[in-house]
Amino acid sequence: MLRVRDLERSFGDRTAVDGLSFDVAAGETYGLLGPNGSGKTTTISMICGILRSDSGIVELDGRSIDHRTRDAKRDLGLVPQELAVYADLTARENLRFFGRIQGLAGSELDTAIDRVLEVVALTDRADDLSREFSGGMQRRLNIAVGLLHGPKLLILDEPTVGVDPQSRNQILDAVDALGGEGLAVIYTTHYMEEAERLCDRIGIIDAGRLLAEGTRAELVAGLGDAARVRIDLADGAGDAVVSAVRGVDGVGSADLSGATLDVVTERPNAVIAPVIVAATDAGASVAGVAVDQADLESVFLDLTGRALRD
């Protein structure tokens, strides 16, 4: 459904996207994961034809998309991270407004509105002002707008940021059902468990390049026998601690987030003691240690040298 080949974009001397290529099939949910500044937003903007690419091609259902085309964009739905609904309109009025922009009218529009309200579980609040909605409900309405015109590809950019647990689960359930209906989905998130739950395949990008791609099982298998060691530090954590731990023999990668040090290694039992010594010598106090088997977070840390949350 979506074909991206050799996509490139630079801003002055900075290369934001560097020869990116991937495909998304009909009915597939493709996770696009990368730390802040990795090129995700620039990539999405070029796929949508909002931003001009320097080179490369984007095709949706065999039709080219760029900053000049219009026809293929009608089959694309974008749900941006920032809310794009009007607070002084009801949910139904918002959908009617955006539906008319998409060329829908009459009974076709009414049917489409009822359909998407049901998908995002807002039927009982359809005639309430959106400013009265919780943050999670507003995000669900945002998704409904993106689905209203029946796109073939839906792009969801961080759709669960800042929402309550109930709304988050409702959003995830809705996205999970979309793939079963044949819709191609690109899903970006900072929550690794969402990618593991929803995505059929995952592409990990950093510095504008695709570092790895595959199913969760394929990506984790690439780590071999690696495990993740989580070390809780009481105080004194800083760059010196990370540098010291990365220098320990057997440590594949290490990343510090707050007071938690994540270490990927193929020899967890052998490295725990020297890692603790290295962290302590660098000024940190170790409060706890836990060992987890390799997961998607481990893959991401091993490929980029930092956690997805960065």
PDB file of N, CA and C in Angstrom, residues 136-184:
ATOM      1  N   GLY A 136      -7.806  12.417  26.751  1.00  0.00           N
ATOM      2  CA  GLY A 136      -7.881  11.160  26.026  1.00  0.00           C
ATOM      3  C   GLY A 136      -9.047  11.121  25.049  1.00  0.00           C
ATOM      4  N   MET A 137     -10.183  11.675  25.440  1.00  0.00           N
ATOM      5  CA  MET A 137     -11.348  11.715  24.551  1.00  0.00           C
ATOM      6  C   MET A 137     -11.081  12.616  23.356  1.00  0.00           C
ATOM      7  N   GLN A 138     -10.379  13.733  23.584  1.00  0.00           N
ATOM      8  CA  GLN A 138     -10.044  14.622  22.476  1.00  0.00           C
ATOM      9  C   GLN A 138      -9.109  13.919  21.484  1.00  0.00           C
ATOM     10  N   ARG A 139      -8.193  13.127  21.997  1.00  0.00           N
ATOM     11  CA  ARG A 139      -7.306  12.389  21.098  1.00  0.00           C
ATOM     12  C   ARG A 139      -8.083  11.331  20.313  1.00  0.00           C
ATOM     13  N   ARG A 140      -9.064  10.711  20.933  1.00  0.00           N
ATOM     14  CA  ARG A 140      -9.896   9.759  20.198  1.00  0.00           C
ATOM     15  C   ARG A 140     -10.698  10.458  19.109  1.00  0.00           C
ATOM     16  N   LEU A 141     -11.160  11.668  19.389  1.00  0.00           N
ATOM     17  CA  LEU A 141     -11.852  12.454  18.366  1.00  0.00           C
ATOM     18  C   LEU A 141     -10.890  12.817  17.239  1.00  0.00           C
ATOM     19  N   ASN A 142      -9.650  13.114  17.601  1.00  0.00           N
ATOM     20  CA  ASN A 142      -8.613  13.400  16.611  1.00  0.00           C
ATOM     21  C   ASN A 142      -8.437  12.228  15.645  1.00  0.00           C
ATOM     22  N   ILE A 143      -8.455  11.003  16.205  1.00  0.00           N
ATOM     23  CA  ILE A 143      -8.342   9.800  15.379  1.00  0.00           C
ATOM     24  C   ILE A 143      -9.569   9.656  14.486  1.00  0.00           C
ATOM     25  N   ALA A 144     -10.741   9.957  15.021  1.00  0.00           N
ATOM     26  CA  ALA A 144     -11.974   9.865  14.234  1.00  0.00           C
ATOM     27  C   ALA A 144     -11.913  10.780  13.014  1.00  0.00           C
ATOM     28  N   VAL A 145     -11.353  11.973  13.175  1.00  0.00           N
ATOM     29  CA  VAL A 145     -11.204  12.899  12.046  1.00  0.00           C
ATOM     30  C   VAL A 145     -10.328  12.274  10.962  1.00  0.00           C
ATOM     31  N   GLY A 146      -9.229  11.632  11.372  1.00  0.00           N
ATOM     32  CA  GLY A 146      -8.326  11.011  10.414  1.00  0.00           C
ATOM     33  C   GLY A 146      -8.937   9.834   9.683  1.00  0.00           C
ATOM     34  N   LEU A 147      -9.933   9.188  10.301  1.00  0.00           N
ATOM     35  CA  LEU A 147     -10.565   8.002   9.709  1.00  0.00           C
ATOM     36  C   LEU A 147     -11.801   8.326   8.877  1.00  0.00           C
ATOM     37  N   LEU A 148     -12.304   9.528   9.031  1.00  0.00           N
ATOM     38  CA  LEU A 148     -13.643   9.878   8.536  1.00  0.00           C
ATOM     39  C   LEU A 148     -13.827   9.600   7.042  1.00  0.00           C
ATOM     40  N   HIS A 149     -12.841   9.931   6.225  1.00  0.00           N
ATOM     41  CA  HIS A 149     -12.988   9.834   4.768  1.00  0.00           C
ATOM     42  C   HIS A 149     -12.607   8.464   4.223  1.00  0.00           C
ATOM     43  N   GLY A 150     -12.374   7.499   5.125  1.00  0.00           N
ATOM     44  CA  GLY A 150     -12.066   6.143   4.690  1.00  0.00           C
ATOM     45  C   GLY A 150     -10.733   6.015   3.990  1.00  0.00           C
ATOM     46  N   PRO A 151      -9.627   6.438   4.639  1.00  0.00           N
ATOM     47  CA  PRO A 151      -8.315   6.376   3.985  1.00  0.00           C
ATOM     48  C   PRO A 151      -7.828   4.936   3.834  1.00  0.00           C
ATOM     49  N   LYS A 152      -6.853   4.752   2.930  1.00  0.00           N
ATOM     50  CA  LYS A 152      -6.202   3.450   2.782  1.00  0.00           C
ATOM     51  C   LYS A 152      -4.967   3.342   3.673  1.00  0.00           C
ATOM     52  N   LEU A 153      -4.403   4.506   4.042  1.00  0.00           N
ATOM     53  CA  LEU A 153      -3.252   4.575   4.945  1.00  0.00           C
ATOM     54  C   LEU A 153      -3.548   5.584   6.031  1.00  0.00           C
ATOM     55  N   LEU A 154      -3.374   5.174   7.286  1.00  0.00           N
ATOM     56  CA  LEU A 154      -3.560   6.075   8.425  1.00  0.00           C
ATOM     57  C   LEU A 154      -2.231   6.229   9.140  1.00  0.00           C
ATOM     58  N   ILE A 155      -1.813   7.476   9.347  1.00  0.00           N
ATOM     59  CA  ILE A 155      -0.576   7.761  10.070  1.00  0.00           C
ATOM     60  C   ILE A 155      -0.934   8.317  11.440  1.00  0.00           C
ATOM     61  N   LEU A 156      -0.504   7.624  12.481  1.00  0.00           N
ATOM     62  CA  LEU A 156      -0.780   8.008  13.862  1.00  0.00           C
ATOM     63  C   LEU A 156       0.538   8.417  14.519  1.00  0.00           C
ATOM     64  N   ASP A 157       0.663   9.697  14.840  1.00  0.00           N
ATOM     65  CA  ASP A 157       1.896  10.220  15.408  1.00  0.00           C
ATOM     66  C   ASP A 157       1.714  10.435  16.909  1.00  0.00           C
ATOM     67  N   GLU A 158       2.275   9.524  17.698  1.00  0.00           N
ATOM     68  CA  GLU A 158       2.203   9.603  19.169  1.00  0.00           C
ATOM     69  C   GLU A 158       0.762   9.808  19.659  1.00  0.00           C
ATOM     70  N   PRO A 159      -0.171   8.931  19.310  1.00  0.00           N
ATOM     71  CA  PRO A 159      -1.580   9.188  19.620  1.00  0.00           C
ATOM     72  C   PRO A 159      -1.966   9.050  21.081  1.00  0.00           C
ATOM     73  N   THR A 160      -1.088   8.499  21.929  1.00  0.00           N
ATOM     74  CA  THR A 160      -1.480   8.288  23.331  1.00  0.00           C
ATOM     75  C   THR A 160      -0.687   9.154  24.310  1.00  0.00           C
ATOM     76  N   VAL A 161       0.037  10.135  23.812  1.00  0.00           N
ATOM     77  CA  VAL A 161       0.831  10.987  24.710  1.00  0.00           C
ATOM     78  C   VAL A 161      -0.084  11.764  25.646  1.00  0.00           C
ATOM     79  N   GLY A 162       0.154  11.621  26.941  1.00  0.00           N
ATOM     80  CA  GLY A 162      -0.561  12.415  27.936  1.00  0.00           C
ATOM     81  C   GLY A 162      -1.996  12.016  28.193  1.00  0.00           C
ATOM     82  N   VAL A 163      -2.407  10.801  27.800  1.00  0.00           N
ATOM     83  CA  VAL A 163      -3.793  10.407  28.034  1.00  0.00           C
ATOM     84  C   VAL A 163      -3.892   9.494  29.242  1.00  0.00           C
ATOM     85  N   ASP A 164      -5.105   9.400  29.784  1.00  0.00           N
ATOM     86  CA  ASP A 164      -5.341   8.549  30.939  1.00  0.00           C
ATOM     87  C   ASP A 164      -5.336   7.086  30.506  1.00  0.00           C
ATOM     88  N   PRO A 165      -5.107   6.149  31.463  1.00  0.00           N
ATOM     89  CA  PRO A 165      -5.004   4.724  31.104  1.00  0.00           C
ATOM     90  C   PRO A 165      -6.224   4.171  30.386  1.00  0.00           C
ATOM     91  N   GLN A 166      -7.431   4.591  30.775  1.00  0.00           N
ATOM     92  CA  GLN A 166      -8.629   4.062  30.131  1.00  0.00           C
ATOM     93  C   GLN A 166      -8.691   4.478  28.663  1.00  0.00           C
ATOM     94  N   SER A 167      -8.445   5.777  28.399  1.00  0.00           N
ATOM     95  CA  SER A 167      -8.465   6.251  27.015  1.00  0.00           C
ATOM     96  C   SER A 167      -7.346   5.615  26.213  1.00  0.00           C
ATOM     97  N   ARG A 168      -6.212   5.411  26.851  1.00  0.00           N
ATOM     98  CA  ARG A 168      -5.093   4.789  26.148  1.00  0.00           C
ATOM     99  C   ARG A 168      -5.477   3.398  25.675  1.00  0.00           C
ATOM    100  N   ASN A 169      -6.104   2.620  26.543  1.00  0.00           N
ATOM    101  CA  ASN A 169      -6.520   1.275  26.155  1.00  0.00           C
ATOM    102  C   ASN A 169      -7.566   1.309  25.044  1.00  0.00           C
ATOM    103  N   GLN A 170      -8.482   2.284  25.102  1.00  0.00           N
ATOM    104  CA  GLN A 170      -9.492   2.400  24.060  1.00  0.00           C
ATOM    105  C   GLN A 170      -8.860   2.758  22.718  1.00  0.00           C
ATOM    106  N   ILE A 171      -7.848   3.644  22.752  1.00  0.00           N
ATOM    107  CA  ILE A 171      -7.136   4.002  21.527  1.00  0.00           C
ATOM    108  C   ILE A 171      -6.419   2.789  20.954  1.00  0.00           C
ATOM    109  N   LEU A 172      -5.739   2.044  21.818  1.00  0.00           N
ATOM    110  CA  LEU A 172      -5.003   0.868  21.354  1.00  0.00           C
ATOM    111  C   LEU A 172      -5.940  -0.192  20.794  1.00  0.00           C
ATOM    112  N   ASP A 173      -7.089  -0.371  21.434  1.00  0.00           N
ATOM    113  CA  ASP A 173      -8.069  -1.342  20.932  1.00  0.00           C
ATOM    114  C   ASP A 173      -8.575  -0.919  19.552  1.00  0.00           C
ATOM    115  N   ALA A 174      -8.821   0.386  19.385  1.00  0.00           N
ATOM    116  CA  ALA A 174      -9.312   0.890  18.103  1.00  0.00           C
ATOM    117  C   ALA A 174      -8.274   0.686  17.004  1.00  0.00           C
ATOM    118  N   VAL A 175      -7.018   0.996  17.306  1.00  0.00           N
ATOM    119  CA  VAL A 175      -5.945   0.837  16.313  1.00  0.00           C
ATOM    120  C   VAL A 175      -5.761  -0.631  15.970  1.00  0.00           C
ATOM    121  N   ASP A 176      -5.852  -1.493  16.971  1.00  0.00           N
ATOM    122  CA  ASP A 176      -5.694  -2.927  16.765  1.00  0.00           C
ATOM    123  C   ASP A 176      -6.747  -3.459  15.797  1.00  0.00           C
ATOM    124  N   ALA A 177      -7.954  -2.903  15.883  1.00  0.00           N
ATOM    125  CA  ALA A 177      -9.047  -3.368  15.024  1.00  0.00           C
ATOM    126  C   ALA A 177      -8.910  -2.863  13.589  1.00  0.00           C
ATOM    127  N   LEU A 178      -8.232  -1.740  13.409  1.00  0.00           N
ATOM    128  CA  LEU A 178      -8.142  -1.135  12.075  1.00  0.00           C
ATOM    129  C   LEU A 178      -7.386  -2.026  11.100  1.00  0.00           C
ATOM    130  N   GLY A 179      -6.303  -2.632  11.564  1.00  0.00           N
ATOM    131  CA  GLY A 179      -5.535  -3.516  10.693  1.00  0.00           C
ATOM    132  C   GLY A 179      -6.369  -4.692  10.226  1.00  0.00           C
ATOM    133  N   GLY A 180      -7.235  -5.183  11.108  1.00  0.00           N
ATOM    134  CA  GLY A 180      -8.098  -6.299  10.736  1.00  0.00           C
ATOM    135  C   GLY A 180      -9.099  -5.924   9.664  1.00  0.00           C
ATOM    136  N   GLU A 181      -9.338  -4.620   9.488  1.00  0.00           N
ATOM    137  CA  GLU A 181     -10.261  -4.152   8.454  1.00  0.00           C
ATOM    138  C   GLU A 181      -9.538  -3.836   7.150  1.00  0.00           C
ATOM    139  N   GLY A 182      -8.225  -4.129   7.089  1.00  0.00           N
ATOM    140  CA  GLY A 182      -7.479  -3.923   5.850  1.00  0.00           C
ATOM    141  C   GLY A 182      -6.796  -2.588   5.718  1.00  0.00           C
ATOM    142  N   LEU A 183      -6.850  -1.759   6.760  1.00  0.00           N
ATOM    143  CA  LEU A 183      -6.226  -0.442   6.705  1.00  0.00           C
ATOM    144  C   LEU A 183      -4.736  -0.547   6.996  1.00  0.00           C
ATOM    145  N   ALA A 184      -3.915   0.100   6.181  1.00  0.00           N
ATOM    146  CA  ALA A 184      -2.482   0.187   6.461  1.00  0.00           C
ATOM    147  C   ALA A 184      -2.259   1.314   7.471  1.00  0.00           C
TER     148      ALA A 184
END
